[in-house]
Amino acid sequence: MSYNYFGKKILILGLGLTGISCINFFLKKGIKPRAIDECKKPNFLDKIPKDIEYRLGKLEKDWILESDLIVISPGISSFKSILIKARSLGIHIISDIELFSRETKCPIISITGTNGKSTVATMVKKIAEKSGYKVFLGGNIGFPVLEMLNQKANLYILELSSFQLETTFSLKSKIAVVLNITEDHLDRYPEGFEQYKKIKLSIYNQAEICLIKLKKGGKKPFDTQFKKYISFGICQNNNYHINYEKEKAILYCKNKKVLDTSNMFLNGYHNYENALISLAISDAMKFNREIAINTLKQFSGLPHRFQTVHINNNISWINDSKSTNVDSTKVALQNLNIKGTIWLLLGGDGKSSNFNILKEYFEKLKIKIYCFGKDGLSLSKLCKKKSVYVETLKQAIILISKKIQPGDVVLLSPGCSSKDQFSNFEERGNLFIELSKEMN
C-alpha cells in the first residue's frame, strides 16, 4: 500500500534519536513536520534540522488535536489522556516502526519478549552476516529503524518492545517470535498484564512464520491463529527443544541432537533457550546450519547481561544491569550455585511490578540484599532479616565491600528500571564495573 503524507499536518512526539530520525524521514519526502518534547532540554536538541518548528516542556494540546498524523517515540505512552482523545477524533498515532514497515520490502525478522530480545537479535544477526547477508539490526537496539532505510540491505532484524508495538499496525514479518512474557511495565498499561501481553502478541499479526513456545502437552500459550508456526521449548513435543543428559543441556531439532551447550561460552538455561530460538530462526531462514552452530558456540554475550566483570580474592562481581524486571532477577539467582554469600543489589523504579515471587528465593538462599533507588525501601521489606535499604547504588557497594569474603558473589541484578537515578541501564552497569574494581 502506498501512503501519501502530503498536505497532512504531521507531528513528531519526542526528540530523542527516534524523533530526529522521524523528522529526517519526512524532510526527505519534502514534508516539514512539527515536533514536541516533554523535556525542557532534550539531549539531542542540536540535531533538530533548521526550520523545524518545535515546542518543549509539555504536550501541547492544540498542536496534538489539530494534527492529522502523530508519530510517537516509544518513551511516550500512547495511553496518555490527550492521545486517547486524539484517537477518538480520528487522528492516527503511529510509531517509527510503522513508518518503516510501510516503506521496506526487505524480509524482516521481528523479535520481542520481556527478556532476552537483544541477545537473540544479536545472535541471529551474527549468523546472518556469516551466512553472507547484508543485515541491519534496529528498533529497541542498534539503529533507529528509519535510518536503516538508507542502507543497502537484504535482511532486517527488529528488536521490538511493547512500547513500539503499541502503535505498529503494518508490520509483515518473514519470521516473528515472542521469547517470553512475564510481568513488566505495568505502570504503563491501564488494563495491566493482559494488555501488555496482548500488545506483545501483536507481533504475530501478518507474520509469515511464527515461532511460539508450546506449553506441556503441546498446548498453545494463547488463543492466536497462525498461518504457519514452529514451536520451541523444554518439552520434546516442540520442533526445537532442550533436553538434559548427564546434567548437560542439549539442543534438539525434531528429536535430533544439534548442539551440546557445554561447548558454548554462555551458560544458564535462559541462554540455552536463546540459542535454541536463534537456531530455529536460522533454520527457518535456511542459513547454513554449521555456520549457525559455530556462531552460537563462539558467542560470548552482551554487556550488562549476567556478565562477570571483576574477580579478585575469589570474589566475583557480576553485572546484570540489564535486569529491569522481576523475572530477570529470578533467572539470575537461579543461575548462581555457590557456597558463599550472594550480595544482591536490587532497586530502582519497580514499574508497579509484583516482587513477591522473589521471596521464596531469598528465604532459601544464603543472601544479603541491598535495596536502593526509588522503590528500594519497599523492596527491603520483602525479606526484612536479610535486607538493607540505602539511597544509592554506590552507598550499597561501599557497605558490601566491607563485609564480603572469598567465595562470595556481588550481583547487580536490580529487577527495576534505572531511570530514577541513571540515564539508562548501561550507565548503571558501568558505575557498578567502576566501583567493583575500586573496592578490592
Short mmCIF file of C-alpha atoms in Angstrom, two decimals:
data_model
loop_
_atom_site.label_atom_id
_atom_site.label_comp_id
_atom_site.label_asym_id
_atom_site.label_seq_id
_atom_site.Cartn_x
_atom_site.Cartn_y
_atom_site.Cartn_z
CA MET A 1 0.00 0.00 0.00
CA SER A 2 1.23 3.48 -0.88
CA TYR A 3 0.90 6.20 1.76
CA ASN A 4 0.55 9.86 0.84
CA TYR A 5 1.70 12.23 3.59
CA PHE A 6 1.49 15.44 1.53
CA GLY A 7 -0.96 18.00 2.78
CA LYS A 8 -1.13 16.32 6.20
CA LYS A 9 -0.40 18.03 9.48
CA ILE A 10 2.29 15.76 10.89
CA LEU A 11 3.51 15.95 14.48
CA ILE A 12 6.53 14.17 15.98
CA LEU A 13 6.28 13.44 19.71
CA GLY A 14 9.69 13.00 21.33
CA LEU A 15 13.02 14.49 20.27
CA GLY A 16 15.37 11.65 21.09
CA LEU A 17 17.20 9.79 18.32
CA THR A 18 13.96 8.17 17.21
CA GLY A 19 12.20 11.53 16.92
CA ILE A 20 15.09 13.07 14.99
CA SER A 21 15.05 10.14 12.57
CA CYS A 22 11.31 10.69 12.03
CA ILE A 23 11.85 14.37 11.25
CA ASN A 24 14.56 13.48 8.71
CA PHE A 25 12.33 10.83 7.17
CA PHE A 26 9.64 13.37 6.35
CA LEU A 27 12.09 16.06 5.26
CA LYS A 28 13.48 13.68 2.63
CA LYS A 29 9.94 13.38 1.30
CA GLY A 30 9.67 17.16 1.10
CA ILE A 31 7.39 17.39 4.12
CA LYS A 32 8.08 19.60 7.11
CA PRO A 33 6.62 18.18 10.37
CA ARG A 34 6.35 19.90 13.74
CA ALA A 35 7.70 18.39 16.95
CA ILE A 36 7.14 18.34 20.72
CA ASP A 37 9.22 17.02 23.58
CA GLU A 38 8.03 16.89 27.20
CA CYS A 39 11.58 17.62 28.38
CA LYS A 40 12.62 21.26 28.55
CA LYS A 41 16.17 20.43 27.42
CA PRO A 42 16.19 17.20 25.36
CA ASN A 43 19.64 15.69 24.79
CA PHE A 44 19.59 15.94 21.01
CA LEU A 45 18.25 19.44 20.60
CA ASP A 46 21.28 20.38 18.47
CA LYS A 47 20.37 17.63 15.97
CA ILE A 48 16.99 19.11 15.10
CA PRO A 49 17.16 20.30 11.46
CA LYS A 50 16.83 24.01 10.84
CA ASP A 51 13.40 25.50 10.16
CA ILE A 52 11.61 22.76 12.13
CA GLU A 53 9.03 24.28 14.45
CA TYR A 54 9.06 22.65 17.89
CA ARG A 55 7.85 23.12 21.44
CA LEU A 56 9.41 21.87 24.67
CA GLY A 57 8.32 21.18 28.22
CA LYS A 58 4.85 19.69 27.79
CA LEU A 59 2.50 18.03 25.33
CA GLU A 60 0.82 20.98 23.63
CA LYS A 61 -2.89 20.19 23.41
CA ASP A 62 -3.57 22.49 20.45
CA TRP A 63 -0.79 21.02 18.29
CA ILE A 64 -1.88 17.47 19.11
CA LEU A 65 -5.57 17.93 18.41
CA GLU A 66 -5.08 19.79 15.13
CA SER A 67 -2.78 17.07 13.71
CA ASP A 68 -3.69 14.51 11.06
CA LEU A 69 -0.84 12.11 11.92
CA ILE A 70 1.23 11.79 15.10
CA VAL A 71 4.44 9.76 15.16
CA ILE A 72 5.19 8.90 18.75
CA SER A 73 8.52 7.90 20.31
CA PRO A 74 8.46 4.74 22.48
CA GLY A 75 9.25 6.65 25.66
CA ILE A 76 5.88 8.43 25.48
CA SER A 77 2.86 6.35 26.42
CA SER A 78 0.14 6.22 23.80
CA PHE A 79 -2.34 5.85 26.69
CA LYS A 80 -1.98 9.44 27.87
CA SER A 81 -5.41 11.05 28.09
CA ILE A 82 -4.67 13.69 25.45
CA LEU A 83 -3.61 10.96 22.99
CA ILE A 84 -6.67 8.85 23.76
CA LYS A 85 -8.77 11.91 22.93
CA ALA A 86 -6.78 12.44 19.72
CA ARG A 87 -7.51 8.88 18.59
CA SER A 88 -11.20 9.35 19.36
CA LEU A 89 -11.16 12.29 16.92
CA GLY A 90 -9.72 10.10 14.18
CA ILE A 91 -6.11 11.30 14.48
CA HIS A 92 -3.72 8.50 13.54
CA ILE A 93 -0.99 7.77 16.10
CA ILE A 94 1.82 5.53 14.89
CA SER A 95 5.42 4.57 15.68
CA ASP A 96 8.60 4.88 13.66
CA ILE A 97 8.35 1.09 13.28
CA GLU A 98 5.02 1.62 11.49
CA LEU A 99 6.62 4.16 9.12
CA PHE A 100 9.46 1.72 8.47
CA SER A 101 7.07 -1.19 7.85
CA ARG A 102 5.21 0.87 5.25
CA GLU A 103 8.41 1.61 3.32
CA THR A 104 10.51 -1.55 3.16
CA LYS A 105 10.12 -4.65 1.01
CA CYS A 106 13.10 -6.47 2.56
CA PRO A 107 12.46 -9.59 4.68
CA ILE A 108 12.10 -8.76 8.39
CA ILE A 109 12.82 -10.94 11.41
CA SER A 110 10.90 -9.48 14.35
CA ILE A 111 11.76 -10.36 17.94
CA THR A 112 10.02 -9.40 21.16
CA GLY A 113 9.70 -10.72 24.70
CA THR A 114 10.14 -9.49 28.25
CA ASN A 115 13.72 -10.78 28.44
CA GLY A 116 16.39 -11.97 26.01
CA LYS A 117 15.46 -9.83 22.97
CA SER A 118 18.86 -8.23 22.47
CA THR A 119 20.77 -11.48 22.90
CA VAL A 120 18.65 -13.39 20.37
CA ALA A 121 18.63 -10.49 17.92
CA THR A 122 22.42 -10.21 18.10
CA MET A 123 22.93 -13.99 17.79
CA VAL A 124 20.76 -14.08 14.67
CA LYS A 125 22.50 -11.02 13.18
CA LYS A 126 25.91 -12.66 13.58
CA ILE A 127 24.66 -15.88 11.97
CA ALA A 128 23.10 -13.95 9.08
CA GLU A 129 26.28 -11.92 8.48
CA LYS A 130 28.43 -15.05 8.44
CA SER A 131 25.92 -16.58 6.01
CA GLY A 132 26.57 -13.73 3.56
CA TYR A 133 23.62 -11.46 4.26
CA LYS A 134 23.82 -7.69 4.35
CA VAL A 135 21.81 -7.30 7.54
CA PHE A 136 20.92 -4.42 9.83
CA LEU A 137 19.61 -4.63 13.38
CA GLY A 138 17.40 -1.88 14.78
CA GLY A 139 14.38 -0.94 16.82
CA ASN A 140 14.99 -1.28 20.53
CA ILE A 141 18.70 -1.80 19.86
CA GLY A 142 21.18 -0.53 17.29
CA PHE A 143 19.98 1.92 14.63
CA PRO A 144 16.75 3.88 14.72
CA VAL A 145 14.86 1.85 12.11
CA LEU A 146 14.24 4.72 9.71
CA GLU A 147 17.98 5.22 9.33
CA MET A 148 18.24 1.62 8.14
CA LEU A 149 16.16 2.52 5.09
CA ASN A 150 19.19 4.44 3.82
CA GLN A 151 21.37 1.32 3.96
CA LYS A 152 21.67 -1.36 1.29
CA ALA A 153 20.35 -4.48 2.97
CA ASN A 154 18.74 -7.79 2.10
CA LEU A 155 17.56 -8.55 5.64
CA TYR A 156 16.40 -6.51 8.63
CA ILE A 157 16.22 -7.72 12.22
CA LEU A 158 13.94 -5.75 14.53
CA GLU A 159 14.10 -5.98 18.31
CA LEU A 160 10.75 -4.63 19.41
CA SER A 161 9.47 -3.54 22.81
CA SER A 162 5.81 -3.39 23.79
CA PHE A 163 6.16 0.40 23.67
CA GLN A 164 6.96 0.20 19.95
CA LEU A 165 4.34 -2.43 19.18
CA GLU A 166 1.59 -0.28 20.77
CA THR A 167 1.41 1.86 17.66
CA THR A 168 2.61 -0.51 14.93
CA PHE A 169 -0.01 -1.96 12.57
CA SER A 170 1.52 -2.76 9.17
CA LEU A 171 4.46 -4.95 10.20
CA LYS A 172 4.65 -8.03 7.98
CA SER A 173 7.48 -10.18 9.27
CA LYS A 174 9.13 -13.06 7.46
CA ILE A 175 9.62 -14.56 10.94
CA ALA A 176 8.18 -13.31 14.23
CA VAL A 177 8.90 -14.60 17.73
CA VAL A 178 7.75 -13.85 21.27
CA LEU A 179 10.51 -15.19 23.50
CA ASN A 180 8.60 -14.97 26.78
CA ILE A 181 6.05 -12.78 28.54
CA THR A 182 6.27 -12.01 32.24
CA GLU A 183 5.14 -9.01 34.29
CA ASP A 184 6.78 -5.76 33.25
CA HIS A 185 5.82 -2.12 32.57
CA LEU A 186 2.56 -2.49 34.49
CA ASP A 187 2.75 1.21 35.30
CA ARG A 188 2.38 1.88 31.55
CA TYR A 189 -0.75 -0.14 30.85
CA PRO A 190 -4.12 0.90 32.33
CA GLU A 191 -5.52 -2.65 31.94
CA GLY A 192 -2.47 -4.34 33.45
CA PHE A 193 -0.69 -7.51 32.42
CA GLU A 194 -3.29 -8.78 29.93
CA GLN A 195 -2.99 -5.56 27.94
CA TYR A 196 0.82 -5.79 27.97
CA LYS A 197 0.57 -9.43 26.83
CA LYS A 198 -1.87 -8.60 24.02
CA ILE A 199 0.45 -5.90 22.70
CA LYS A 200 3.42 -8.27 22.74
CA LEU A 201 1.47 -10.93 20.85
CA SER A 202 0.52 -8.44 18.13
CA ILE A 203 3.97 -9.07 16.62
CA TYR A 204 2.47 -12.25 15.13
CA ASN A 205 -0.14 -10.32 13.15
CA GLN A 206 0.56 -10.78 9.41
CA ALA A 207 3.77 -12.77 10.06
CA GLU A 208 4.65 -15.45 7.52
CA ILE A 209 6.25 -17.80 10.07
CA CYS A 210 5.56 -17.60 13.82
CA LEU A 211 7.90 -19.09 16.42
CA ILE A 212 5.91 -19.97 19.53
CA LYS A 213 6.67 -21.61 22.85
CA LEU A 214 4.29 -24.51 23.48
CA LYS A 215 3.12 -25.49 26.93
CA LYS A 216 3.32 -29.04 28.22
CA GLY A 217 1.16 -31.36 26.16
CA GLY A 218 1.63 -29.23 23.06
CA LYS A 219 -0.87 -26.57 24.04
CA LYS A 220 -0.51 -23.07 22.64
CA PRO A 221 0.03 -20.49 25.38
CA PHE A 222 -2.52 -18.11 23.88
CA ASP A 223 -5.52 -18.07 21.55
CA THR A 224 -3.99 -16.90 18.30
CA GLN A 225 -4.36 -18.25 14.77
CA PHE A 226 -1.18 -18.81 12.76
CA LYS A 227 -0.60 -19.36 9.07
CA LYS A 228 2.48 -21.38 9.92
CA TYR A 229 4.27 -21.89 13.19
CA ILE A 230 7.41 -23.52 14.56
CA SER A 231 7.48 -24.42 18.23
CA PHE A 232 10.27 -24.30 20.80
CA GLY A 233 10.69 -25.03 24.50
CA ILE A 234 11.79 -27.67 27.00
CA CYS A 235 9.16 -30.29 26.06
CA GLN A 236 10.02 -32.90 23.45
CA ASN A 237 6.80 -32.27 21.51
CA ASN A 238 8.30 -28.97 20.29
CA ASN A 239 10.04 -28.72 16.91
CA TYR A 240 13.04 -27.37 18.83
CA HIS A 241 13.57 -28.37 22.42
CA ILE A 242 16.14 -28.62 25.22
CA ASN A 243 16.88 -31.89 26.97
CA TYR A 244 19.20 -32.51 29.91
CA GLU A 245 21.52 -35.50 29.60
CA LYS A 246 24.02 -36.25 32.38
CA GLU A 247 23.47 -32.67 33.63
CA LYS A 248 24.28 -31.26 30.19
CA ALA A 249 21.73 -29.23 28.25
CA ILE A 250 21.41 -30.48 24.66
CA LEU A 251 19.64 -28.57 21.89
CA TYR A 252 17.44 -30.72 19.66
CA CYS A 253 15.71 -30.15 16.35
CA LYS A 254 12.91 -32.65 15.66
CA ASN A 255 14.42 -35.09 18.15
CA LYS A 256 17.84 -34.90 16.50
CA LYS A 257 20.73 -33.71 18.66
CA VAL A 258 22.13 -30.44 17.31
CA LEU A 259 24.29 -28.74 19.96
CA ASP A 260 25.82 -29.71 23.29
CA THR A 261 25.67 -26.45 25.25
CA SER A 262 28.80 -27.38 27.23
CA ASN A 263 30.61 -26.30 24.05
CA MET A 264 29.19 -22.78 24.32
CA PHE A 265 30.78 -19.81 26.10
CA LEU A 266 27.41 -18.86 27.58
CA ASN A 267 25.72 -20.82 30.34
CA GLY A 268 22.38 -20.81 32.12
CA TYR A 269 19.05 -22.12 30.87
CA HIS A 270 17.91 -18.71 29.61
CA ASN A 271 20.96 -18.55 27.33
CA TYR A 272 20.41 -22.11 26.12
CA GLU A 273 16.86 -21.16 25.18
CA ASN A 274 18.13 -18.00 23.46
CA ALA A 275 20.47 -20.20 21.41
CA LEU A 276 17.64 -22.64 20.66
CA ILE A 277 15.41 -19.85 19.33
CA SER A 278 18.28 -18.38 17.30
CA LEU A 279 18.84 -21.82 15.78
CA ALA A 280 15.14 -22.13 14.92
CA ILE A 281 15.17 -18.72 13.22
CA SER A 282 18.36 -19.63 11.37
CA ASP A 283 16.88 -22.86 10.07
CA ALA A 284 13.64 -21.12 9.03
CA MET A 285 15.73 -18.62 7.06
CA LYS A 286 17.68 -21.56 5.57
CA PHE A 287 21.01 -20.26 6.85
CA ASN A 288 23.85 -22.78 6.83
CA ARG A 289 23.40 -25.00 9.91
CA GLU A 290 27.15 -25.44 10.50
CA ILE A 291 27.70 -21.68 10.42
CA ALA A 292 24.85 -21.21 12.87
CA ILE A 293 26.19 -23.83 15.31
CA ASN A 294 29.72 -22.44 15.26
CA THR A 295 28.44 -18.88 15.76
CA LEU A 296 26.37 -19.93 18.79
CA LYS A 297 29.35 -21.76 20.27
CA GLN A 298 31.55 -18.68 19.98
CA PHE A 299 29.00 -16.09 21.14
CA SER A 300 30.23 -14.58 24.40
CA GLY A 301 27.20 -12.50 25.34
CA LEU A 302 26.32 -8.82 25.51
CA PRO A 303 27.50 -6.27 28.08
CA HIS A 304 25.40 -5.83 31.23
CA ARG A 305 23.74 -9.26 30.88
CA PHE A 306 24.90 -11.52 33.73
CA GLN A 307 28.48 -10.57 32.91
CA THR A 308 31.34 -11.35 35.28
CA VAL A 309 33.24 -8.05 35.21
CA HIS A 310 35.76 -8.49 38.02
CA ILE A 311 37.25 -11.29 40.11
CA ASN A 312 39.62 -10.62 42.99
CA ASN A 313 40.42 -12.61 46.11
CA ASN A 314 37.97 -15.30 44.89
CA ILE A 315 35.13 -12.74 44.97
CA SER A 316 33.14 -12.42 41.74
CA TRP A 317 31.34 -9.26 40.67
CA ILE A 318 28.52 -9.90 38.20
CA ASN A 319 26.96 -7.07 36.20
CA ASP A 320 23.37 -7.87 35.27
CA SER A 321 22.24 -4.26 34.98
CA LYS A 322 20.00 -5.15 32.02
CA SER A 323 17.80 -6.86 34.62
CA THR A 324 14.95 -4.37 34.53
CA ASN A 325 12.11 -6.65 35.65
CA VAL A 326 11.40 -9.22 38.36
CA ASP A 327 11.73 -12.30 36.18
CA SER A 328 15.23 -11.36 35.04
CA THR A 329 16.40 -11.15 38.68
CA LYS A 330 14.82 -14.53 39.38
CA VAL A 331 16.71 -16.03 36.43
CA ALA A 332 20.00 -14.51 37.63
CA LEU A 333 19.55 -16.05 41.10
CA GLN A 334 18.71 -19.42 39.55
CA ASN A 335 21.98 -19.35 37.64
CA LEU A 336 24.12 -18.94 40.76
CA ASN A 337 25.33 -22.08 42.51
CA ILE A 338 27.89 -21.05 45.11
CA LYS A 339 28.79 -21.94 48.67
CA GLY A 340 29.49 -18.37 49.70
CA THR A 341 27.09 -15.48 50.18
CA ILE A 342 25.22 -13.73 47.37
CA TRP A 343 25.26 -9.96 47.84
CA LEU A 344 22.35 -8.81 45.71
CA LEU A 345 21.91 -5.21 44.57
CA LEU A 346 18.19 -4.69 43.99
CA GLY A 347 16.37 -1.47 43.22
CA GLY A 348 15.39 1.43 41.01
CA ASP A 349 11.93 2.05 39.59
CA GLY A 350 9.93 -1.15 40.03
CA LYS A 351 7.26 -0.06 37.50
CA SER A 352 4.44 -1.29 39.78
CA SER A 353 5.59 -4.92 39.41
CA ASN A 354 4.93 -7.65 41.97
CA PHE A 355 8.24 -8.64 43.55
CA ASN A 356 6.72 -11.25 45.88
CA ILE A 357 7.88 -14.09 43.63
CA LEU A 358 11.44 -13.35 44.80
CA LYS A 359 10.63 -14.00 48.47
CA GLU A 360 10.96 -17.78 48.20
CA TYR A 361 14.38 -17.42 46.60
CA PHE A 362 15.53 -15.00 49.27
CA GLU A 363 14.41 -17.36 52.03
CA LYS A 364 16.23 -20.37 50.57
CA LEU A 365 19.49 -18.69 49.56
CA LYS A 366 22.47 -17.58 51.55
CA ILE A 367 21.92 -13.99 50.54
CA LYS A 368 22.15 -10.37 51.67
CA ILE A 369 20.03 -7.87 49.77
CA TYR A 370 20.93 -4.21 49.44
CA CYS A 371 17.97 -2.21 48.14
CA PHE A 372 18.37 1.24 46.61
CA GLY A 373 16.63 3.83 44.50
CA LYS A 374 13.03 4.92 44.12
CA ASP A 375 11.48 1.64 45.28
CA GLY A 376 14.38 0.49 47.45
CA LEU A 377 12.58 0.99 50.76
CA SER A 378 9.54 -1.09 49.77
CA LEU A 379 11.79 -3.80 48.27
CA SER A 380 13.74 -4.03 51.52
CA LYS A 381 10.52 -5.14 53.25
CA LEU A 382 10.27 -8.31 51.15
CA CYS A 383 12.76 -10.09 53.34
CA LYS A 384 13.50 -7.80 56.30
CA LYS A 385 16.00 -10.09 58.04
CA LYS A 386 18.27 -10.19 55.00
CA SER A 387 17.74 -6.70 53.57
CA VAL A 388 19.36 -3.29 53.96
CA TYR A 389 17.98 -0.08 52.46
CA VAL A 390 20.29 2.64 51.16
CA GLU A 391 19.62 5.55 48.83
CA THR A 392 22.15 4.84 46.08
CA LEU A 393 23.96 2.00 44.35
CA LYS A 394 27.30 3.47 45.36
CA GLN A 395 26.38 3.52 49.06
CA ALA A 396 25.34 -0.14 48.81
CA ILE A 397 28.61 -1.20 47.18
CA ILE A 398 30.70 0.65 49.78
CA LEU A 399 28.88 -1.18 52.59
CA ILE A 400 29.13 -4.55 50.83
CA SER A 401 32.86 -4.14 50.18
CA LYS A 402 33.49 -4.06 53.93
CA LYS A 403 31.79 -7.41 54.51
CA ILE A 404 32.40 -9.69 51.53
CA GLN A 405 34.53 -12.81 51.92
CA PRO A 406 36.37 -15.12 49.48
CA GLY A 407 33.84 -17.35 47.71
CA ASP A 408 31.13 -14.67 47.71
CA VAL A 409 29.43 -13.12 44.69
CA VAL A 410 28.30 -9.50 44.34
CA LEU A 411 25.38 -9.47 41.92
CA LEU A 412 23.89 -6.34 40.38
CA SER A 413 20.52 -7.63 39.16
CA PRO A 414 18.22 -4.74 40.07
CA GLY A 415 14.92 -6.03 38.67
CA CYS A 416 13.96 -2.40 38.06
CA SER A 417 14.25 0.39 35.55
CA SER A 418 17.31 2.60 36.03
CA LYS A 419 15.62 5.85 35.03
CA ASP A 420 15.09 7.07 38.61
CA GLN A 421 18.82 7.64 39.16
CA PHE A 422 20.56 6.90 35.84
CA SER A 423 20.17 7.77 32.17
CA ASN A 424 19.90 4.08 31.26
CA PHE A 425 20.90 0.59 32.40
CA GLU A 426 24.30 0.96 30.68
CA GLU A 427 25.22 3.90 32.91
CA ARG A 428 24.13 1.92 35.97
CA GLY A 429 26.18 -1.09 34.89
CA ASN A 430 29.24 0.99 34.10
CA LEU A 431 29.15 2.53 37.57
CA PHE A 432 28.99 -0.97 39.06
CA ILE A 433 32.00 -2.06 36.99
CA GLU A 434 33.98 1.02 38.01
CA LEU A 435 33.21 0.58 41.71
CA SER A 436 33.86 -3.17 41.67
CA LYS A 437 37.44 -2.52 40.62
CA GLU A 438 37.93 0.22 43.21
CA MET A 439 36.62 -1.73 46.21
CA ASN A 440 39.02 -4.67 46.32
#
